[in-house]
PDB file of C-alpha atoms and ligand atoms in Angstrom:
ATOM      1  CA  UNK A   1      -2.254 -12.666 -12.695  1.00 88.00           C
ATOM      2  CA  UNK A   2      -5.619 -11.308 -13.427  1.00 94.00           C
ATOM      3  CA  UNK A   3      -6.540  -9.273 -10.501  1.00 97.00           C
ATOM      4  CA  UNK A   4      -4.565  -7.990  -7.502  1.00 98.00           C
ATOM      5  CA  UNK A   5      -7.076  -8.233  -4.585  1.00 98.00           C
ATOM      6  CA  UNK A   6      -4.726  -9.700  -1.916  1.00 98.00           C
ATOM      7  CA  UNK A   7      -1.173 -10.323  -0.922  1.00 98.00           C
ATOM      8  CA  UNK A   8      -2.251 -13.836  -0.285  1.00 95.00           C
ATOM      9  CA  UNK A   9      -2.717 -14.441  -4.013  1.00 93.00           C
ATOM     10  CA  UNK A  10       1.035 -13.739  -4.850  1.00 97.00           C
ATOM     11  CA  UNK A  11       4.006 -16.016  -4.005  1.00 97.00           C
ATOM     12  CA  UNK A  12       7.514 -14.679  -3.449  1.00 98.00           C
ATOM     13  CA  UNK A  13       8.583 -15.118  -7.115  1.00 97.00           C
ATOM     14  CA  UNK A  14       5.725 -13.078  -8.284  1.00 97.00           C
ATOM     15  CA  UNK A  15       6.266 -10.359  -5.743  1.00 98.00           C
ATOM     16  CA  UNK A  16       9.912 -10.281  -6.835  1.00 98.00           C
ATOM     17  CA  UNK A  17       8.999 -10.060 -10.595  1.00 97.00           C
ATOM     18  CA  UNK A  18       6.719  -7.012  -9.946  1.00 97.00           C
ATOM     19  CA  UNK A  19       9.464  -5.333  -7.917  1.00 98.00           C
ATOM     20  CA  UNK A  20      12.040  -5.905 -10.471  1.00 97.00           C
ATOM     21  CA  UNK A  21       9.726  -4.470 -12.966  1.00 96.00           C
ATOM     22  CA  UNK A  22       9.078  -1.489 -10.667  1.00 97.00           C
ATOM     23  CA  UNK A  23      12.862  -0.950 -10.504  1.00 96.00           C
ATOM     24  CA  UNK A  24      12.955  -0.800 -14.212  1.00 94.00           C
ATOM     25  CA  UNK A  25      10.216   1.947 -14.088  1.00 95.00           C
ATOM     26  CA  UNK A  26      12.298   3.897 -11.569  1.00 93.00           C
ATOM     27  CA  UNK A  27      14.563   4.813 -14.547  1.00 88.00           C
ATOM     28  CA  UNK A  28      11.524   6.304 -16.561  1.00 86.00           C
ATOM     29  CA  UNK A  29      10.653   8.423 -13.465  1.00 83.00           C
ATOM     30  CA  UNK A  30      14.023   9.911 -13.686  1.00 84.00           C
ATOM     31  CA  UNK A  31      13.630  11.063 -17.248  1.00 87.00           C
ATOM     32  CA  UNK A  32      12.321  14.598 -18.056  1.00 89.00           C
ATOM     33  CA  UNK A  33       9.460  13.096 -20.137  1.00 88.00           C
ATOM     34  CA  UNK A  34       8.218  10.430 -17.627  1.00 86.00           C
ATOM     35  CA  UNK A  35       6.108   8.388 -20.128  1.00 92.00           C
ATOM     36  CA  UNK A  36       6.216   5.022 -21.949  1.00 95.00           C
ATOM     37  CA  UNK A  37       3.610   4.020 -24.455  1.00 96.00           C
ATOM     38  CA  UNK A  38       2.930   0.535 -22.963  1.00 95.00           C
ATOM     39  CA  UNK A  39      -0.866   1.002 -22.193  1.00 97.00           C
ATOM     40  CA  UNK A  40      -1.639   3.531 -24.885  1.00 97.00           C
ATOM     41  CA  UNK A  41      -5.397   3.383 -25.841  1.00 96.00           C
ATOM     42  CA  UNK A  42      -6.325   1.498 -22.782  1.00 97.00           C
ATOM     43  CA  UNK A  43      -8.641   2.943 -20.072  1.00 98.00           C
ATOM     44  CA  UNK A  44      -8.132   2.652 -16.347  1.00 98.00           C
ATOM     45  CA  UNK A  45     -10.922   3.800 -13.969  1.00 97.00           C
ATOM     46  CA  UNK A  46      -9.984   4.789 -10.440  1.00 96.00           C
ATOM     47  CA  UNK A  47     -12.919   4.407  -8.072  1.00 95.00           C
ATOM     48  CA  UNK A  48     -12.258   5.933  -4.635  1.00 95.00           C
ATOM     49  CA  UNK A  49     -14.969   5.618  -2.007  1.00 92.00           C
ATOM     50  CA  UNK A  50     -12.763   6.723   0.915  1.00 90.00           C
ATOM     51  CA  UNK A  51     -10.365   9.566   1.364  1.00 85.00           C
ATOM     52  CA  UNK A  52      -6.956   9.038  -0.116  1.00 90.00           C
ATOM     53  CA  UNK A  53      -4.074  11.273  -1.100  1.00 89.00           C
ATOM     54  CA  UNK A  54      -1.105   9.042  -1.902  1.00 92.00           C
ATOM     55  CA  UNK A  55      -2.821   6.070  -3.127  1.00 96.00           C
ATOM     56  CA  UNK A  56      -5.163   7.804  -5.527  1.00 96.00           C
ATOM     57  CA  UNK A  57      -2.515  10.246  -6.758  1.00 95.00           C
ATOM     58  CA  UNK A  58       0.119   7.607  -7.435  1.00 96.00           C
ATOM     59  CA  UNK A  59      -2.287   5.296  -9.288  1.00 98.00           C
ATOM     60  CA  UNK A  60      -3.227   8.233 -11.475  1.00 97.00           C
ATOM     61  CA  UNK A  61       0.252   9.035 -12.119  1.00 96.00           C
ATOM     62  CA  UNK A  62       1.215   5.496 -12.722  1.00 97.00           C
ATOM     63  CA  UNK A  63      -1.469   4.953 -15.249  1.00 97.00           C
ATOM     64  CA  UNK A  64      -0.658   8.247 -17.004  1.00 97.00           C
ATOM     65  CA  UNK A  65       3.152   7.415 -17.172  1.00 96.00           C
ATOM     66  CA  UNK A  66       2.045   4.181 -18.897  1.00 97.00           C
ATOM     67  CA  UNK A  67       0.053   6.365 -21.383  1.00 97.00           C
ATOM     68  CA  UNK A  68      -3.358   4.938 -20.442  1.00 98.00           C
ATOM     69  CA  UNK A  69      -6.521   7.110 -20.513  1.00 97.00           C
ATOM     70  CA  UNK A  70      -7.562   7.572 -16.786  1.00 97.00           C
ATOM     71  CA  UNK A  71     -10.928   8.241 -15.306  1.00 94.00           C
ATOM     72  CA  UNK A  72     -11.059   9.047 -11.595  1.00 92.00           C
ATOM     73  CA  UNK A  73     -14.274   8.830  -9.805  1.00 91.00           C
ATOM     74  CA  UNK A  74     -14.565   9.913  -6.055  1.00 87.00           C
ATOM     75  CA  UNK A  75     -17.682   9.063  -4.062  1.00 82.00           C
ATOM     76  CA  UNK A  76     -18.174  12.755  -3.237  1.00 73.00           C
ATOM     77  CA  UNK A  77     -19.528  14.383  -6.362  1.00 67.00           C
ATOM     78  CA  UNK A  78     -20.479  11.079  -7.983  1.00 70.00           C
ATOM     79  CA  UNK A  79     -23.733   9.246  -8.062  1.00 74.00           C
ATOM     80  CA  UNK A  80     -22.523   7.114  -5.277  1.00 70.00           C
ATOM     81  CA  UNK A  81     -23.597   9.903  -3.082  1.00 66.00           C
ATOM     82  CA  UNK A  82     -26.918   9.719  -4.531  1.00 70.00           C
ATOM     83  CA  UNK A  83     -27.138   6.195  -3.334  1.00 66.00           C
ATOM     84  CA  UNK A  84     -26.159   4.290  -6.561  1.00 74.00           C
ATOM     85  CA  UNK A  85     -25.037   0.911  -5.375  1.00 87.00           C
ATOM     86  CA  UNK A  86     -21.403  -0.260  -5.948  1.00 89.00           C
ATOM     87  CA  UNK A  87     -22.673  -2.935  -8.472  1.00 91.00           C
ATOM     88  CA  UNK A  88     -24.550  -0.256 -10.505  1.00 91.00           C
ATOM     89  CA  UNK A  89     -21.533   2.108 -10.494  1.00 91.00           C
ATOM     90  CA  UNK A  90     -19.284  -0.521 -11.728  1.00 93.00           C
ATOM     91  CA  UNK A  91     -21.544  -1.601 -14.434  1.00 92.00           C
ATOM     92  CA  UNK A  92     -22.103   2.015 -15.532  1.00 92.00           C
ATOM     93  CA  UNK A  93     -18.275   2.589 -15.682  1.00 93.00           C
ATOM     94  CA  UNK A  94     -17.817  -0.719 -17.473  1.00 92.00           C
ATOM     95  CA  UNK A  95     -19.655   0.727 -20.445  1.00 92.00           C
ATOM     96  CA  UNK A  96     -16.384   2.589 -21.019  1.00 93.00           C
ATOM     97  CA  UNK A  97     -14.691  -0.842 -21.519  1.00 96.00           C
ATOM     98  CA  UNK A  98     -11.906  -0.166 -19.023  1.00 97.00           C
ATOM     99  CA  UNK A  99      -8.847  -2.466 -18.997  1.00 98.00           C
ATOM    100  CA  UNK A 100      -8.490  -2.042 -15.218  1.00 98.00           C
ATOM    101  CA  UNK A 101     -10.591  -0.767 -12.225  1.00 98.00           C
ATOM    102  CA  UNK A 102      -8.680   0.480  -9.257  1.00 98.00           C
ATOM    103  CA  UNK A 103     -11.010   0.356  -6.212  1.00 97.00           C
ATOM    104  CA  UNK A 104     -10.691   1.812  -2.720  1.00 96.00           C
ATOM    105  CA  UNK A 105     -13.645   1.093  -0.471  1.00 94.00           C
ATOM    106  CA  UNK A 106     -14.430   1.321   3.261  1.00 92.00           C
ATOM    107  CA  UNK A 107     -15.859  -2.183   3.128  1.00 92.00           C
ATOM    108  CA  UNK A 108     -13.763  -5.496   3.441  1.00 94.00           C
ATOM    109  CA  UNK A 109     -14.125  -7.731   0.361  1.00 95.00           C
ATOM    110  CA  UNK A 110     -15.427  -4.803  -1.817  1.00 95.00           C
ATOM    111  CA  UNK A 111     -12.495  -5.418  -4.471  1.00 96.00           C
ATOM    112  CA  UNK A 112     -13.301  -9.088  -4.680  1.00 96.00           C
ATOM    113  CA  UNK A 113     -17.066  -8.368  -5.244  1.00 95.00           C
ATOM    114  CA  UNK A 114     -16.189  -5.849  -8.201  1.00 96.00           C
ATOM    115  CA  UNK A 115     -13.982  -8.447  -9.796  1.00 96.00           C
ATOM    116  CA  UNK A 116     -17.048 -10.694 -10.107  1.00 94.00           C
ATOM    117  CA  UNK A 117     -19.075  -7.976 -11.956  1.00 94.00           C
ATOM    118  CA  UNK A 118     -16.607  -6.796 -14.432  1.00 95.00           C
ATOM    119  CA  UNK A 119     -14.380  -8.229 -17.265  1.00 95.00           C
ATOM    120  CA  UNK A 120     -11.716  -5.481 -16.342  1.00 97.00           C
ATOM    121  CA  UNK A 121      -8.699  -6.472 -14.213  1.00 97.00           C
ATOM    122  CA  UNK A 122      -9.445  -5.185 -10.567  1.00 98.00           C
ATOM    123  CA  UNK A 123      -6.743  -3.699  -8.167  1.00 98.00           C
ATOM    124  CA  UNK A 124      -7.715  -3.608  -4.525  1.00 98.00           C
ATOM    125  CA  UNK A 125      -6.392  -0.007  -3.355  1.00 98.00           C
ATOM    126  CA  UNK A 126      -7.575  -0.760   0.179  1.00 97.00           C
ATOM    127  CA  UNK A 127     -10.716  -2.475   1.256  1.00 96.00           C
ATOM    128  CA  UNK A 128     -11.833  -1.569   4.875  1.00 94.00           C
ATOM    129  CA  UNK A 129      -9.784  -3.265   7.538  1.00 94.00           C
ATOM    130  CA  UNK A 130      -8.863  -6.072   5.126  1.00 96.00           C
ATOM    131  CA  UNK A 131      -6.011  -5.457   2.770  1.00 98.00           C
ATOM    132  CA  UNK A 132      -3.871  -2.935   0.781  1.00 98.00           C
ATOM    133  CA  UNK A 133      -1.790  -4.956  -1.343  1.00 98.00           C
ATOM    134  CA  UNK A 134       0.048  -2.314  -3.421  1.00 98.00           C
ATOM    135  CA  UNK A 135       1.052  -0.532  -0.121  1.00 98.00           C
ATOM    136  CA  UNK A 136       2.780  -3.793   1.010  1.00 98.00           C
ATOM    137  CA  UNK A 137       4.382  -4.158  -2.278  1.00 98.00           C
ATOM    138  CA  UNK A 138       5.825  -0.558  -2.195  1.00 98.00           C
ATOM    139  CA  UNK A 139       7.001  -1.298   1.376  1.00 98.00           C
ATOM    140  CA  UNK A 140       8.821  -4.306   0.323  1.00 98.00           C
ATOM    141  CA  UNK A 141      10.237  -2.311  -2.735  1.00 98.00           C
ATOM    142  CA  UNK A 142      11.435   0.408  -0.406  1.00 98.00           C
ATOM    143  CA  UNK A 143      13.238  -1.984   1.975  1.00 98.00           C
ATOM    144  CA  UNK A 144      14.662  -4.031  -0.876  1.00 98.00           C
ATOM    145  CA  UNK A 145      16.158  -0.825  -2.337  1.00 97.00           C
ATOM    146  CA  UNK A 146      17.573   0.042   0.951  1.00 97.00           C
ATOM    147  CA  UNK A 147      18.821  -3.269   2.402  1.00 98.00           C
ATOM    148  CA  UNK A 148      19.077  -5.467  -0.746  1.00 97.00           C
ATOM    149  CA  UNK A 149      16.572  -8.072   0.613  1.00 97.00           C
ATOM    150  CA  UNK A 150      14.395  -8.970   3.574  1.00 98.00           C
ATOM    151  CA  UNK A 151      15.699 -12.365   4.581  1.00 98.00           C
ATOM    152  CA  UNK A 152      16.253 -12.483   8.247  1.00 98.00           C
ATOM    153  CA  UNK A 153      15.387  -8.785   8.679  1.00 98.00           C
ATOM    154  CA  UNK A 154      13.501  -7.990  11.871  1.00 98.00           C
ATOM    155  CA  UNK A 155      10.551  -5.850  11.408  1.00 98.00           C
ATOM    156  CA  UNK A 156       8.391  -4.486  14.255  1.00 98.00           C
ATOM    157  CA  UNK A 157       5.029  -3.116  13.314  1.00 98.00           C
ATOM    158  CA  UNK A 158       3.893  -0.800  16.093  1.00 98.00           C
ATOM    159  CA  UNK A 159       0.471   0.729  16.731  1.00 97.00           C
ATOM    160  CA  UNK A 160      -3.115   0.274  15.688  1.00 96.00           C
ATOM    161  CA  UNK A 161      -2.915  -3.065  13.955  1.00 97.00           C
ATOM    162  CA  UNK A 162      -6.539  -3.944  14.612  1.00 96.00           C
ATOM    163  CA  UNK A 163      -7.880  -1.283  12.190  1.00 95.00           C
ATOM    164  CA  UNK A 164      -5.069  -1.405   9.631  1.00 96.00           C
ATOM    165  CA  UNK A 165      -5.321  -3.026   6.310  1.00 97.00           C
ATOM    166  CA  UNK A 166      -1.695  -2.019   5.738  1.00 98.00           C
ATOM    167  CA  UNK A 167      -0.554  -4.317   8.783  1.00 98.00           C
ATOM    168  CA  UNK A 168      -2.347  -7.412   7.425  1.00 97.00           C
ATOM    169  CA  UNK A 169      -0.935  -6.911   3.862  1.00 98.00           C
ATOM    170  CA  UNK A 170       2.535  -5.974   5.301  1.00 98.00           C
ATOM    171  CA  UNK A 171       2.761  -8.918   7.696  1.00 98.00           C
ATOM    172  CA  UNK A 172       1.890 -11.376   4.729  1.00 98.00           C
ATOM    173  CA  UNK A 173       4.286  -9.777   2.314  1.00 98.00           C
ATOM    174  CA  UNK A 174       7.232  -9.302   4.791  1.00 98.00           C
ATOM    175  CA  UNK A 175       6.755 -12.875   5.677  1.00 98.00           C
ATOM    176  CA  UNK A 176       6.864 -14.102   2.230  1.00 98.00           C
ATOM    177  CA  UNK A 177       9.991 -12.192   1.658  1.00 98.00           C
ATOM    178  CA  UNK A 178      11.772 -14.056   4.561  1.00 98.00           C
ATOM    179  CA  UNK A 179      11.555 -11.239   7.326  1.00 98.00           C
ATOM    180  CA  UNK A 180      10.658 -11.939  10.893  1.00 98.00           C
ATOM    181  CA  UNK A 181       7.798  -9.917  11.956  1.00 98.00           C
ATOM    182  CA  UNK A 182       6.739  -8.598  15.421  1.00 98.00           C
ATOM    183  CA  UNK A 183       3.602  -6.631  15.900  1.00 98.00           C
ATOM    184  CA  UNK A 184       3.451  -4.339  18.992  1.00 98.00           C
ATOM    185  CA  UNK A 185       0.599  -2.437  20.600  1.00 97.00           C
ATOM    186  CA  UNK A 186      -1.870  -2.432  23.434  1.00 96.00           C
ATOM    187  CA  UNK A 187      -4.092  -5.686  23.474  1.00 96.00           C
ATOM    188  CA  UNK A 188      -7.031  -3.489  22.468  1.00 95.00           C
ATOM    189  CA  UNK A 189      -5.428  -2.538  19.228  1.00 96.00           C
ATOM    190  CA  UNK A 190      -4.163  -6.082  18.198  1.00 97.00           C
ATOM    191  CA  UNK A 191      -6.430  -8.441  16.429  1.00 96.00           C
ATOM    192  CA  UNK A 192      -7.230 -11.611  18.313  1.00 94.00           C
ATOM    193  CA  UNK A 193      -5.007 -14.420  17.146  1.00 94.00           C
ATOM    194  CA  UNK A 194      -2.843 -12.054  15.009  1.00 95.00           C
ATOM    195  CA  UNK A 195       0.048 -14.545  15.483  1.00 95.00           C
ATOM    196  CA  UNK A 196      -1.668 -16.919  13.182  1.00 95.00           C
ATOM    197  CA  UNK A 197      -0.466 -14.724  10.328  1.00 95.00           C
ATOM    198  CA  UNK A 198       3.117 -15.785  11.302  1.00 95.00           C
ATOM    199  CA  UNK A 199       4.114 -12.904  13.592  1.00 97.00           C
ATOM    200  CA  UNK A 200       5.227 -12.439  17.185  1.00 98.00           C
ATOM    201  CA  UNK A 201       3.235 -10.283  19.523  1.00 98.00           C
ATOM    202  CA  UNK A 202       4.688  -7.699  22.069  1.00 98.00           C
ATOM    203  CA  UNK A 203       2.674  -5.213  24.219  1.00 98.00           C
ATOM    204  CA  UNK A 204       5.616  -2.966  25.173  1.00 97.00           C
ATOM    205  CA  UNK A 205       8.441  -1.269  23.277  1.00 98.00           C
ATOM    206  CA  UNK A 206      10.955  -2.697  25.977  1.00 98.00           C
ATOM    207  CA  UNK A 207      12.632  -4.926  23.318  1.00 98.00           C
ATOM    208  CA  UNK A 208      12.446  -2.454  20.224  1.00 98.00           C
ATOM    209  CA  UNK A 209      16.153  -2.237  20.167  1.00 98.00           C
ATOM    210  CA  UNK A 210      16.145  -5.699  18.429  1.00 98.00           C
ATOM    211  CA  UNK A 211      14.336  -4.381  15.447  1.00 98.00           C
ATOM    212  CA  UNK A 212      16.159  -3.474  12.170  1.00 98.00           C
ATOM    213  CA  UNK A 213      12.920  -1.803  10.969  1.00 98.00           C
ATOM    214  CA  UNK A 214      10.354   0.000  12.905  1.00 98.00           C
ATOM    215  CA  UNK A 215       7.113   0.291  10.887  1.00 98.00           C
ATOM    216  CA  UNK A 216       4.673   2.616  12.768  1.00 98.00           C
ATOM    217  CA  UNK A 217       0.939   2.643  12.071  1.00 98.00           C
ATOM    218  CA  UNK A 218      -1.568   5.437  12.226  1.00 96.00           C
ATOM    219  CA  UNK A 219      -4.015   5.510  15.016  1.00 93.00           C
ATOM    220  CA  UNK A 220      -7.112   5.103  12.931  1.00 89.00           C
ATOM    221  CA  UNK A 221      -9.636   7.206  14.832  1.00 82.00           C
ATOM    222  CA  UNK A 222     -12.194   7.180  12.058  1.00 80.00           C
ATOM    223  CA  UNK A 223     -12.515   3.418  12.536  1.00 79.00           C
ATOM    224  CA  UNK A 224     -12.638   3.441  16.301  1.00 75.00           C
ATOM    225  CA  UNK A 225     -16.293   3.172  17.476  1.00 67.00           C
ATOM    226  CA  UNK A 226     -15.333   2.565  21.167  1.00 71.00           C
ATOM    227  CA  UNK A 227     -12.585   3.899  23.181  1.00 82.00           C
ATOM    228  CA  UNK A 228      -9.498   1.691  22.468  1.00 88.00           C
ATOM    229  CA  UNK A 229      -7.019   3.745  24.243  1.00 89.00           C
ATOM    230  CA  UNK A 230      -7.476   5.674  27.519  1.00 88.00           C
ATOM    231  CA  UNK A 231      -6.358   9.077  25.737  1.00 88.00           C
ATOM    232  CA  UNK A 232      -4.030  10.058  22.954  1.00 90.00           C
ATOM    233  CA  UNK A 233      -1.638  11.361  25.584  1.00 91.00           C
ATOM    234  CA  UNK A 234      -1.525   8.150  27.324  1.00 92.00           C
ATOM    235  CA  UNK A 235      -0.973   6.232  24.090  1.00 94.00           C
ATOM    236  CA  UNK A 236       1.736   8.561  22.936  1.00 94.00           C
ATOM    237  CA  UNK A 237       3.538   8.201  26.255  1.00 95.00           C
ATOM    238  CA  UNK A 238       3.741   4.465  25.884  1.00 96.00           C
ATOM    239  CA  UNK A 239       3.903   3.827  22.150  1.00 97.00           C
ATOM    240  CA  UNK A 240       5.012   7.001  20.380  1.00 97.00           C
ATOM    241  CA  UNK A 241       8.130   6.505  18.430  1.00 98.00           C
ATOM    242  CA  UNK A 242      10.479   9.526  18.823  1.00 97.00           C
ATOM    243  CA  UNK A 243      14.193   9.952  18.075  1.00 95.00           C
ATOM    244  CA  UNK A 244      15.109   8.870  21.621  1.00 95.00           C
ATOM    245  CA  UNK A 245      13.549   5.487  21.055  1.00 96.00           C
ATOM    246  CA  UNK A 246      15.162   4.812  17.758  1.00 96.00           C
ATOM    247  CA  UNK A 247      18.724   3.826  17.436  1.00 95.00           C
ATOM    248  CA  UNK A 248      20.726   5.191  14.454  1.00 95.00           C
ATOM    249  CA  UNK A 249      20.898   1.704  12.757  1.00 96.00           C
ATOM    250  CA  UNK A 250      17.156   1.351  12.724  1.00 98.00           C
ATOM    251  CA  UNK A 251      14.950   2.250   9.836  1.00 98.00           C
ATOM    252  CA  UNK A 252      11.545   3.967  10.237  1.00 98.00           C
ATOM    253  CA  UNK A 253       8.579   3.495   7.944  1.00 98.00           C
ATOM    254  CA  UNK A 254       4.998   4.811   8.062  1.00 98.00           C
ATOM    255  CA  UNK A 255       2.312   4.440   5.366  1.00 97.00           C
ATOM    256  CA  UNK A 256       0.944   7.904   5.934  1.00 94.00           C
ATOM    257  CA  UNK A 257      -0.942   9.956   6.785  1.00 94.00           C
ATOM    258  CA  UNK A 258       0.875  10.548   9.993  1.00 95.00           C
ATOM    259  CA  UNK A 259      -0.630  11.816  13.154  1.00 94.00           C
ATOM    260  CA  UNK A 260       2.260  13.934  14.130  1.00 94.00           C
ATOM    261  CA  UNK A 261       2.816  13.947  17.916  1.00 94.00           C
ATOM    262  CA  UNK A 262       0.550  10.858  18.403  1.00 94.00           C
ATOM    263  CA  UNK A 263       2.227   7.735  16.935  1.00 96.00           C
ATOM    264  CA  UNK A 264       5.276   9.495  15.638  1.00 97.00           C
ATOM    265  CA  UNK A 265       7.167  12.528  17.094  1.00 97.00           C
ATOM    266  CA  UNK A 266       8.374  15.247  14.796  1.00 96.00           C
ATOM    267  CA  UNK A 267      12.135  14.507  15.563  1.00 97.00           C
ATOM    268  CA  UNK A 268      11.574  10.827  14.387  1.00 97.00           C
ATOM    269  CA  UNK A 269       9.758  11.826  11.172  1.00 96.00           C
ATOM    270  CA  UNK A 270      12.639  14.186  10.173  1.00 94.00           C
ATOM    271  CA  UNK A 271      15.331  11.815  11.201  1.00 95.00           C
ATOM    272  CA  UNK A 272      17.743  10.411   8.622  1.00 95.00           C
ATOM    273  CA  UNK A 273      16.410   6.928   9.341  1.00 95.00           C
ATOM    274  CA  UNK A 274      12.970   7.751   8.073  1.00 98.00           C
ATOM    275  CA  UNK A 275      11.989   6.164   4.799  1.00 98.00           C
ATOM    276  CA  UNK A 276       8.608   7.886   4.573  1.00 97.00           C
ATOM    277  CA  UNK A 277       9.265   9.898   1.521  1.00 96.00           C
ATOM    278  CA  UNK A 278      10.880   7.017  -0.277  1.00 97.00           C
ATOM    279  CA  UNK A 279       7.724   4.957   0.481  1.00 97.00           C
ATOM    280  CA  UNK A 280       5.753   7.759  -1.389  1.00 95.00           C
ATOM    281  CA  UNK A 281       8.143   7.672  -4.304  1.00 94.00           C
ATOM    282  CA  UNK A 282       8.019   3.984  -4.540  1.00 97.00           C
ATOM    283  CA  UNK A 283       4.299   4.079  -4.676  1.00 97.00           C
ATOM    284  CA  UNK A 284       4.261   5.296  -8.409  1.00 96.00           C
ATOM    285  CA  UNK A 285       6.796   2.835  -9.813  1.00 97.00           C
ATOM    286  CA  UNK A 286       5.253  -0.078  -8.020  1.00 98.00           C
ATOM    287  CA  UNK A 287       1.936   0.866  -9.146  1.00 98.00           C
ATOM    288  CA  UNK A 288       3.127   1.264 -12.656  1.00 97.00           C
ATOM    289  CA  UNK A 289       4.600  -2.290 -12.379  1.00 98.00           C
ATOM    290  CA  UNK A 290       1.243  -3.760 -10.950  1.00 98.00           C
ATOM    291  CA  UNK A 291      -0.688  -2.108 -13.874  1.00 98.00           C
ATOM    292  CA  UNK A 292       1.982  -3.483 -16.442  1.00 97.00           C
ATOM    293  CA  UNK A 293       1.744  -7.072 -14.867  1.00 96.00           C
ATOM    294  CA  UNK A 294      -1.980  -7.150 -15.106  1.00 97.00           C
ATOM    295  CA  UNK A 295      -2.522  -5.510 -18.507  1.00 97.00           C
ATOM    296  CA  UNK A 296       0.562  -6.143 -20.529  1.00 93.00           C
ATOM    297  CA  UNK A 297       2.758  -8.645 -18.541  1.00 77.00           C
ATOM    298  CA  UNK A 298       1.193 -11.858 -19.777  1.00 60.00           C
ATOM    299  CA  UNK A 299       0.322 -10.506 -23.278  1.00 49.00           C
ATOM    300  CA  UNK A 300       3.898  -9.165 -23.982  1.00 43.00           C
ATOM    301  CA  UNK A 301       6.395 -10.825 -21.704  1.00 43.00           C
ATOM    302  CA  UNK A 302       9.337 -10.058 -23.937  1.00 43.00           C
ATOM    303  CA  UNK A 303       8.590  -6.478 -24.910  1.00 48.00           C
ATOM    304  CA  UNK A 304      10.541  -3.724 -23.178  1.00 58.00           C
ATOM    305  CA  UNK A 305       8.289  -1.877 -20.888  1.00 60.00           C
ATOM    306  CA  UNK A 306      10.695   1.113 -20.719  1.00 63.00           C
ATOM    307  CA  UNK A 307      11.077   1.992 -24.377  1.00 62.00           C
ATOM    308  CA  UNK A 308      10.784   5.844 -24.583  1.00 56.00           C
ATOM    309  CA  UNK A 309       7.552   7.144 -25.956  1.00 51.00           C
ATOM    310  CA  UNK A 310       7.653   7.089 -29.701  1.00 47.00           C
ATOM    311  CA  UNK A 311       7.165  10.331 -31.699  1.00 43.00           C
ATOM    312  CA  UNK A 312       3.482  11.281 -31.970  1.00 42.00           C
ATOM    313  CA  UNK A 313       2.020   9.953 -35.275  1.00 40.00           C
ATOM    314  CA  UNK A 314       0.074  12.564 -37.405  1.00 38.00           C
ATOM    315  CA  UNK A 315      -3.679  12.264 -36.963  1.00 39.00           C
TER     316      UNK A 315
HETATM  317  N1  LIG B   1      -2.875   5.218   3.834  1.00 86.33           N
HETATM  318  C1  LIG B   1      -3.122   3.788   4.486  1.00 86.33           C
HETATM  319  C2  LIG B   1      -4.518   3.214   4.187  1.00 86.33           C
HETATM  320  O1  LIG B   1      -5.142   3.748   3.243  1.00 86.33           O
HETATM  321  C3  LIG B   1      -2.888   3.901   5.895  1.00 86.33           C
HETATM  322  C4  LIG B   1      -3.629   4.696   6.783  1.00 86.33           C
HETATM  323  O2  LIG B   1      -4.757   5.283   6.372  1.00 86.33           O
HETATM  324  O3  LIG B   1      -3.285   4.953   7.954  1.00 86.33           O
HETATM  325  O4  LIG B   1      -4.686   2.195   4.762  1.00 86.33           O
END
């Protein structure tokens, strides 16, 4: 694997290998010194052209726990704001000879473009409405940890599927892992022909009880150029997941950030079925595994990635 641009590029065996690796890194995250020397001396550039809390912090932490040198560039405060094109920025940063570039962009296809301009491995950390592959991997990881596997598991993805890169990556990943996926939302918030991705479509929550996992999406108001819902209150009354709509056997997920009181009620967020915190925790180990897979996996398949950091050598 040279880049991670889309879940489409991975088969089930590759997903499982990354998740097994992530599980081995979970042990490192439990240590007091949470570092292994795997990527010592290698440089990772995080290029974020769009707001991010979880993804950017967990990529940074993942790279640091693998002992890489990390440079994080955000569009505000960088030359991007002065109009430097994506290509120029990537070429400038390539002067540091990075081993990997992690890119978040508001434009679909940006990560694939970057992959054509650099010799570094490129990781798509979210490109517009297109894909967010590491989110899907951490979601599968979280469910695997909880359920053992996804074969035959019924997952309902509820909400603004139209504007969601997470939905697209998740549908692909959940299907590859054997789950049955249903998407649910108002017709205005479901992409046309979404069922060609291999999922079923529902427009009401009437049959929600059949779901084993309820995966709620954020209403992406920043991507809405027209009125997609009559009002937030109206949307919430029909699609909001609250504790009343969840049964105790159902698991609840959300990629964050949550619009509290819109797609999710506080009593659901704080319910024992919610895996939202576990998803964030999984983000670090799964991104460690992705960076390992891209930068060290093929080179050193037999080496143990979780050997504790060696004592520092005298300079
Ligand atoms: N954090 C996720 C993303 O970057 C989901 C969201 O923003 O709603 O796509």
